[in-house]
Coordinates of C-alpha atoms in Angstrom, one line a residue:
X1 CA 21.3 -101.8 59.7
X2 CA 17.5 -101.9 59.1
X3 CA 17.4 -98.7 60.9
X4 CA 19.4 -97.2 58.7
X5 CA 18.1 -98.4 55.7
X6 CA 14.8 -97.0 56.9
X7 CA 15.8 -93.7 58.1
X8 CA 17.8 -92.7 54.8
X9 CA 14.7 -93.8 52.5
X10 CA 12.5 -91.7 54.5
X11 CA 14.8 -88.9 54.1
X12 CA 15.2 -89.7 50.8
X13 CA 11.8 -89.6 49.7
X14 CA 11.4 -86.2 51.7
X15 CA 13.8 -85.1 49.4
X16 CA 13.2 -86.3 46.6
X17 CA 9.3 -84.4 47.0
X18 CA 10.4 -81.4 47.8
X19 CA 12.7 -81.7 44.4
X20 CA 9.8 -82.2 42.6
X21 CA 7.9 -78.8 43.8
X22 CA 11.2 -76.8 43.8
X23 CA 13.0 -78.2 40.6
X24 CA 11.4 -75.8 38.7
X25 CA 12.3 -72.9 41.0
X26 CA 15.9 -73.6 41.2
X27 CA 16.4 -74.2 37.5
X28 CA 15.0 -70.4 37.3
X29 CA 17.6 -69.2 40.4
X30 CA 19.9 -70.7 38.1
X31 CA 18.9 -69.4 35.0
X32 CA 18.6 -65.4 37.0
X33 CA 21.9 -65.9 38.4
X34 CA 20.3 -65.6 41.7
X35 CA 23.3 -66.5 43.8
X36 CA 21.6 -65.6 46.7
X37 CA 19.2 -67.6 47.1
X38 CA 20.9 -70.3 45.5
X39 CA 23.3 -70.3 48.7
X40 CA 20.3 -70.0 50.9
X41 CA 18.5 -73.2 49.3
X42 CA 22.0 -74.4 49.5
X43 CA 22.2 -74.6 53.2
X44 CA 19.3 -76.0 53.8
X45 CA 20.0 -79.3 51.9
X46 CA 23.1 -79.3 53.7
X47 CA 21.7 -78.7 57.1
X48 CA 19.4 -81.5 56.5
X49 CA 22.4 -83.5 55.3
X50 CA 24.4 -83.0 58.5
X51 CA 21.7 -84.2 59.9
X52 CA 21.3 -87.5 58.5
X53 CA 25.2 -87.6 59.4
X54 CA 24.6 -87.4 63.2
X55 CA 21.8 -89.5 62.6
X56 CA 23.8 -92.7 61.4
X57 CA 26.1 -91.6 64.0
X58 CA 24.5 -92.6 66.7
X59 CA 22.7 -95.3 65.9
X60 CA 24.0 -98.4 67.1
X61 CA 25.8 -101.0 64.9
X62 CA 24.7 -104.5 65.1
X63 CA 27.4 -107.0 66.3
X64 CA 26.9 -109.8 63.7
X65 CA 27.4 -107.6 60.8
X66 CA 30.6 -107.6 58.7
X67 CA 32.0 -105.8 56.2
X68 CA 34.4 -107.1 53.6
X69 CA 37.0 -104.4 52.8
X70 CA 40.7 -103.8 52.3
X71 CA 43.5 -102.7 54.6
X72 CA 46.9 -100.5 54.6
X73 CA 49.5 -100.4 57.0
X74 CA 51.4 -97.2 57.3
X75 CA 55.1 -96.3 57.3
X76 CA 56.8 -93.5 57.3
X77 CA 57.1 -92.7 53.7
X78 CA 59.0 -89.7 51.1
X79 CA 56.2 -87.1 50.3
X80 CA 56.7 -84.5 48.0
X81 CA 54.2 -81.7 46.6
X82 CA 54.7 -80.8 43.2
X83 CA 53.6 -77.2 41.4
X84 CA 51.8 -78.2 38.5
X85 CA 52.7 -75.8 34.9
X86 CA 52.1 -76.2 31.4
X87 CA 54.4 -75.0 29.2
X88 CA 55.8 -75.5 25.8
X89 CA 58.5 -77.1 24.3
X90 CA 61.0 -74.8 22.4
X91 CA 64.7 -74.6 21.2
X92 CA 67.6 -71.9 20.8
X93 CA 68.7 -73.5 17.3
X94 CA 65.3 -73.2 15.2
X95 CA 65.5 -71.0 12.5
X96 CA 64.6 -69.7 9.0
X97 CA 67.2 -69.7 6.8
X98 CA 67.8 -66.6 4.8
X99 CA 70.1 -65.2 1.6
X100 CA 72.4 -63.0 2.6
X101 CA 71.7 -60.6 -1.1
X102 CA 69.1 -60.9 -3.4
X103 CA 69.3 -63.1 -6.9
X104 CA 68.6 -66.1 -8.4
X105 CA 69.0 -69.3 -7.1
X106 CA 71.1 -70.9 -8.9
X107 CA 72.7 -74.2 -6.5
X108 CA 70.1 -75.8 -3.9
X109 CA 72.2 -78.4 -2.0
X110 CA 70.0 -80.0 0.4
X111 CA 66.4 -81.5 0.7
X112 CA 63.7 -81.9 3.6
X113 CA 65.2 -84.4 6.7
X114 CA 68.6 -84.5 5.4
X115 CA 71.2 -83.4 8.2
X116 CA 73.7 -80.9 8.0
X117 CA 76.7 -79.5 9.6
X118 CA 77.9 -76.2 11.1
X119 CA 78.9 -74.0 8.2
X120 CA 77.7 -76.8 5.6
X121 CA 76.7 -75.3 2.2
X122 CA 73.1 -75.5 1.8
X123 CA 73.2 -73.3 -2.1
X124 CA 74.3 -70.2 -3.8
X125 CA 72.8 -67.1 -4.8
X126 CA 74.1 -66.2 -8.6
X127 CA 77.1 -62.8 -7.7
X128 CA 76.1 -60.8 -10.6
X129 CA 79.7 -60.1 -11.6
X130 CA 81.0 -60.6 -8.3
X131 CA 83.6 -63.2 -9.1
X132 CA 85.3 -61.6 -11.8
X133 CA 85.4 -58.3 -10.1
X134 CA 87.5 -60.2 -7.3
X135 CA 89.8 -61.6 -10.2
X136 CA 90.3 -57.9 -11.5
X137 CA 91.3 -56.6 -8.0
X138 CA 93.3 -59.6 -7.2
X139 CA 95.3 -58.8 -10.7
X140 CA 95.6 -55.1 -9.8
X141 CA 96.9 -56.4 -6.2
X142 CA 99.5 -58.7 -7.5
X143 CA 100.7 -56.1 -9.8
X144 CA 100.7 -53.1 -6.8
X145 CA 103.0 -55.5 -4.9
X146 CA 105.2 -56.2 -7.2
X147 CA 105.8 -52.7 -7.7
X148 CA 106.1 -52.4 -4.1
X149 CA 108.3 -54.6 -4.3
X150 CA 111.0 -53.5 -6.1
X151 CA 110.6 -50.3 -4.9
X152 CA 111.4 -51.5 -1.7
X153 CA 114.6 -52.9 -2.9
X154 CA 115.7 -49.6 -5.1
X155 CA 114.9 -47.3 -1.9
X156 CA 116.6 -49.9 0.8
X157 CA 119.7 -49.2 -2.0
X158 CA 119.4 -45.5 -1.8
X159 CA 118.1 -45.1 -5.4
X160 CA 114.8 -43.3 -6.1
X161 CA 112.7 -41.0 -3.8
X162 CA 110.4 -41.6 -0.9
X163 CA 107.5 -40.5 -2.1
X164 CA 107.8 -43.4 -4.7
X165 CA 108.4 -45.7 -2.3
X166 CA 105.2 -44.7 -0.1
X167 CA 103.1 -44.4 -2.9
X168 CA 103.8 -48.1 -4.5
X169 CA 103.5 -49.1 -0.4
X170 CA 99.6 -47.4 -0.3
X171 CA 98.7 -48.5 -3.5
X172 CA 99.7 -52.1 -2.9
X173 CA 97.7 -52.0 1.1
X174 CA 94.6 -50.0 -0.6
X175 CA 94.0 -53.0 -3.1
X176 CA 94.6 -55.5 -0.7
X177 CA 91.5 -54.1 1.1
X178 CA 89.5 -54.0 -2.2
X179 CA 89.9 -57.7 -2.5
X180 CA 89.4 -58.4 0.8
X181 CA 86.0 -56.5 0.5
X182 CA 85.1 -58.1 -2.3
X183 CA 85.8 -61.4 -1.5
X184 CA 83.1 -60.9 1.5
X185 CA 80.9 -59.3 -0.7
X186 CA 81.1 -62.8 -2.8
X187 CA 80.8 -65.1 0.3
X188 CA 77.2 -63.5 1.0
X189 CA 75.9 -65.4 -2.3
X190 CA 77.0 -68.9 -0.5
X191 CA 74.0 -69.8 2.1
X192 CA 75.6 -71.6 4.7
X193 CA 74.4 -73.4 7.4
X194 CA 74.4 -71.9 11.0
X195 CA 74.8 -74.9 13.0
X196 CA 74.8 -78.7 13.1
X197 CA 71.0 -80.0 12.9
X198 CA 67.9 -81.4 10.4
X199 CA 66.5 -79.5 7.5
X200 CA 62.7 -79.3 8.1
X201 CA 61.4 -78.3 5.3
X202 CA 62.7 -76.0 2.0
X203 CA 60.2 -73.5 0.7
X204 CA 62.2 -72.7 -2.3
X205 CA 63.7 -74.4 -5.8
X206 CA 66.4 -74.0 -7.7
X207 CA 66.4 -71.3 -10.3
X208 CA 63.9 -68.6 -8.1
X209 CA 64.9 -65.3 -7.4
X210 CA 65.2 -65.1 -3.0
X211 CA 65.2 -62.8 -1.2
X212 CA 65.0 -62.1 2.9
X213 CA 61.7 -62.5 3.5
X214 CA 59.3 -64.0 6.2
X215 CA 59.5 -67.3 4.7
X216 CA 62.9 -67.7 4.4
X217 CA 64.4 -70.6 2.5
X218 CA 64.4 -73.1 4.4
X219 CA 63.8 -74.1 8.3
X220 CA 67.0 -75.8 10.5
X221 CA 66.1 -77.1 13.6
X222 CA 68.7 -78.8 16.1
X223 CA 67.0 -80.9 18.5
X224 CA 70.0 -81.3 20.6
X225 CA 69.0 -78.4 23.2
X226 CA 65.9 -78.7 24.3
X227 CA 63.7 -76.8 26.6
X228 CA 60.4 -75.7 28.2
X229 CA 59.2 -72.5 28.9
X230 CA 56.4 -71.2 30.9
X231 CA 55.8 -68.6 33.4
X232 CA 55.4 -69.1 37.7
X233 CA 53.5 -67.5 40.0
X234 CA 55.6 -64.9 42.3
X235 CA 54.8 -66.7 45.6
X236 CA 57.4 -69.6 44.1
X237 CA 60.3 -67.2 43.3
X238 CA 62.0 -68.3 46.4
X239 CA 61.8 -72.1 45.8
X240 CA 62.7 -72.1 42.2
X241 CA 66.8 -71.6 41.5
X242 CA 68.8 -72.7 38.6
X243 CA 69.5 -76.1 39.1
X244 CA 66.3 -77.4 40.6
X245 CA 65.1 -80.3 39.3
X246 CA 62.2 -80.7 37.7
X247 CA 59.8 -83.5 36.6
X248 CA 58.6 -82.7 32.5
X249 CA 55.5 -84.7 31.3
X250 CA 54.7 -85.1 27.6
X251 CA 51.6 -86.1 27.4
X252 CA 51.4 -86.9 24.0
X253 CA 54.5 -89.2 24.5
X254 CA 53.4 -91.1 27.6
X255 CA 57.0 -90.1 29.0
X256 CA 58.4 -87.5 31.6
X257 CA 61.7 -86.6 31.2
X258 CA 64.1 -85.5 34.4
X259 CA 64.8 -81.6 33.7
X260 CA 66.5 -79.0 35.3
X261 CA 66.0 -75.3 35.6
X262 CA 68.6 -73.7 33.8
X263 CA 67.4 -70.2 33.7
X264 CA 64.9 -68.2 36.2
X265 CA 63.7 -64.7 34.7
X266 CA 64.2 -61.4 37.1
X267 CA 61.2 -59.4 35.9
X268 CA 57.7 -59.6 37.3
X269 CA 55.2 -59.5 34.7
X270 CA 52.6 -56.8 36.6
X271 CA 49.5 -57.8 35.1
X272 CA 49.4 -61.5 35.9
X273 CA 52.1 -61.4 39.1
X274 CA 54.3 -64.4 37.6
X275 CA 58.2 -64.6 36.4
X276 CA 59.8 -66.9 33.2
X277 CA 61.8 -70.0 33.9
X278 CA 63.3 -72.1 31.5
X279 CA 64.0 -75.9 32.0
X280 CA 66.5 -77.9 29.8
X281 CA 65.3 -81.3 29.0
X282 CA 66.9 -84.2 27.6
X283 CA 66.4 -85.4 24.2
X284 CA 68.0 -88.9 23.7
X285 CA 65.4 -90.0 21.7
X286 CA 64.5 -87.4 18.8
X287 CA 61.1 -87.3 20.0
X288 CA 60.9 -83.8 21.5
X289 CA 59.3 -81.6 19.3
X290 CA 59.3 -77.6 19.0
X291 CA 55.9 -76.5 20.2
X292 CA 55.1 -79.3 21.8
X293 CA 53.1 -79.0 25.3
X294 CA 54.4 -80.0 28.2
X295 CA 53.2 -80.0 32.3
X296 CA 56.1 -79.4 34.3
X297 CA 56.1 -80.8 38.0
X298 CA 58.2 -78.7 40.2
X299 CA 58.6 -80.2 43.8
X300 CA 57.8 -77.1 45.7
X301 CA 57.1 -79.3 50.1
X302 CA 59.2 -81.9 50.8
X303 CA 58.7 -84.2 54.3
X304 CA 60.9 -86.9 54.7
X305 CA 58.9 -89.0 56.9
X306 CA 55.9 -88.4 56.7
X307 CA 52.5 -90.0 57.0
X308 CA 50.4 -90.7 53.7
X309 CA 47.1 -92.2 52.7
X310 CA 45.2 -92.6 49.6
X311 CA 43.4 -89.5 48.9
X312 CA 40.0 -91.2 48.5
X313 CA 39.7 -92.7 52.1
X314 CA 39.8 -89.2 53.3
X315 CA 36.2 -88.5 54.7
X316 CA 34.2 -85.2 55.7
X317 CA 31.6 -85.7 58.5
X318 CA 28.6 -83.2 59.1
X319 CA 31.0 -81.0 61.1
X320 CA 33.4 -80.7 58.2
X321 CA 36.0 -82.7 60.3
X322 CA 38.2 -85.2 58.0
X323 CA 38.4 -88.7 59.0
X324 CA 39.3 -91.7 58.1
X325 CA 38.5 -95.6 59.3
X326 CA 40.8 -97.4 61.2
X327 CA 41.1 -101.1 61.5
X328 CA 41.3 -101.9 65.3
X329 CA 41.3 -104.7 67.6
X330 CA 42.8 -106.6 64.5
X331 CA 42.5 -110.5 65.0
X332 CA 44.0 -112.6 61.8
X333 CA 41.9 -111.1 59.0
X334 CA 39.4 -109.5 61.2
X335 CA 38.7 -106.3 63.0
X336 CA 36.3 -103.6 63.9
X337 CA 36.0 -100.4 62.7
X338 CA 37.2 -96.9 64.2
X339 CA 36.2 -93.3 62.9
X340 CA 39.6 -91.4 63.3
X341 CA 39.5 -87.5 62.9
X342 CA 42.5 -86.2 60.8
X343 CA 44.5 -83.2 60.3
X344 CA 45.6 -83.5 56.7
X345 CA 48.2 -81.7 54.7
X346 CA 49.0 -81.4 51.1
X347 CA 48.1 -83.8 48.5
X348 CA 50.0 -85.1 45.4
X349 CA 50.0 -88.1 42.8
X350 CA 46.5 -88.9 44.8
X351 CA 48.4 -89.5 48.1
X352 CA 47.2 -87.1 51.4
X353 CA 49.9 -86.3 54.1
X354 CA 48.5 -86.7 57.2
X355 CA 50.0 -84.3 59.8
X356 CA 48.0 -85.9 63.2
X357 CA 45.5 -88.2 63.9
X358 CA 47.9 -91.3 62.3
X359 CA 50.7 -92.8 63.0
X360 CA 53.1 -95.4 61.5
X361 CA 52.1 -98.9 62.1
X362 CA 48.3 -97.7 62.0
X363 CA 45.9 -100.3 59.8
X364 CA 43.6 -98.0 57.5
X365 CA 40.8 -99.2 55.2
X366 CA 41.3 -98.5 51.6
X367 CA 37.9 -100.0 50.1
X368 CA 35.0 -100.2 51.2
X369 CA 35.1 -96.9 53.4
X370 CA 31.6 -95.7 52.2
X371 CA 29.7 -99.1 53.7
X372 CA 31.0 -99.4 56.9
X373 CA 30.4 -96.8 60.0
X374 CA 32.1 -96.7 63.8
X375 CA 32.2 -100.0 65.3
X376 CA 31.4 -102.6 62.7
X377 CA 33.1 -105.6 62.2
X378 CA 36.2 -106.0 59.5
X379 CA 36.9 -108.8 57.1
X380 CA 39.9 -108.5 55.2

């Protein structure tokens, strides 16, 4: 171990000097965005690193030393890979209320949070003679059927002409439309409510004169039917379908929801090569929020049984091979050390699939890895 010690202050202090005369001239590659040479000076420290590597490789390991350090057994485990997305939070049923016809506000119904339901009258714009006009049609109506009416009667008795009678019959159908039409006219001044949901805020107070505009008067939102939005790169357009389940994180919360894609877009967006999805999420609580971000986890590899370790005991040697350290020859709590080389796979939730090198049943070291080496003694 003395050895060690030795040989990695030496290099150390090597280093360190040739830092101090060079400090100044990498700070200026830096500075001239002098890539090149900034790779060149680049290899060189990691030549001599590599180095130092095959160095502690091969020097020998005394027996009496220990190391204290923890252990894992594997198993064969679930492992999925997730696609990481942001996106935001949005709904279908957000909107700005808006008059149907201009005038004065003369009824305001509701206030900020208050809930309201489908078709729920919220106020009512003043009909500027709108009302009466509907009385005077429905008088001239009433009258144009009676006389329909009995003209009916006199021409089903043979008395009087037929041009009567088809007059007194378009007179009575033509007002019957006018009231109709003016009876819609007057609905417009009622503003109703276009679904079930919560009254954000009201921008507007009783007596003003409204009209559409970009305001509106008031906001609805229904938070009911939630989703996210977000866009995905093209290479996923075959793993995402409606239906897929996804994992939504709100950070801001400290909860992730269990989603599902419910809509997956059919246009490719040229200029960044990515498609739309949407993905409903649940709302039991309230607490989901228009415009709210969210990172969606979309489980893109799955392996049943596969072979995972902790991502941080995966090692690169000098040769760029991974490894990790293997507890072998295990005896009670003790053991000796073994440098395994690894073929890994994907990692997710800081987990690494390890496609050879491990097997099940296989004793890993999950602390400690950076002060032992090949063939030193285990304490755990």
């Amino acid at each position: 171990m003395k050895k060690i010690i030795t040989i990695l202050a030496f290099s150390l202090v090597l280093f360190s000097c040739g830092n101090k005369e060079n400090n100044a001239s990498i700070d200026d590659l830096i500075a001239a965005k002098n890539t090149k040479e900034l790779q060149a000076k680049k290899a060189l420290i990691q030549a001599d690193l590599s180095k130092i590597d095959a160095a502690l490789a091969t020097l020998e390991v005394k027996k009496d030393e220990e190391a204290l350090v923890s252990v894992l057994t594997l198993k064969d485990t679930l492992f999925n890979h997730y696609l990481d997305i942001q996106g935001n939070v949005n709904t279908k049923q957000n909107i700005l209320v808006q008059p149907e016809i201009p005038g004065t506000l003369i009824t305001l119904n509701v206030k900020a949070g208050q809930h309201v339901a489908a078709g729920q009258i919220l106020g009512r714009v003043d009909d500027g003679g709108s009302s009466q006009q509907v009385a005077n049609l429905e008088t001239q109506y009433q009258l144009a059927k009676t006389t329909f009416e009995r003209q009916k009667n006199l021409w089903n008795q043979k008395i009087g002409s037929e041009i009567q009678y088809l007059q007194a019959q378009t007179q009575m159908v033509s007002l019957s439309k006018s009231v109709a039409q003016a009876k819609a006219q007057l609905a417009k001044t009622l503003i109703r409510a276009p679904f079930s949901g919560t009254i954000d805020e009201v921008f507007v107070e009783r007596g003003q004169v409204v009209s559409a505009s970009a305001q509106g008067l008031m906001r609805i939102v229904n938070l009911g039917n939630m989703y996210v939005s977000t866009t995905v790169p093209e290479t996923y357009i075959g793993k995402l379908k409606i239906g897929t389940e996804v994992n939504v994180v709100i950070s801001s919360l400290g909860k992730t929801y269990k989603g599902k894609v419910r809509q997956v877009g059919t246009f490719i967006n040229p200029s960044n090569r990515s498609f739309g999805i949407e993905v409903s999420v649940p709302n039991p609580e309230n607490l989901l929020r228009p415009n709210q971000v969210a990172k969606l986890k979309i489980i893109d590899y799955v392996s049943k049984n596969a072979v995972v370790v902790p991502t941080n005991v995966v090692q690169e040697d000098g040769e760029h091979n991974n490894f990790v350290f293997v507890a072998s020859q295990i005896n009670g709590k003790k053991g000796i050390a073994k440098k395994v080389l690894v073929k890994i796979g994907k990692s997710s939730d800081n987990v690494t699939e390890i496609l050879s090198g491990l097997s099940p049943n296989d004793v890993i070291v999950t602390e400690g890895v950076n002060t032992i080496s090949d063939g030193m003694k285990l304490n755990f």
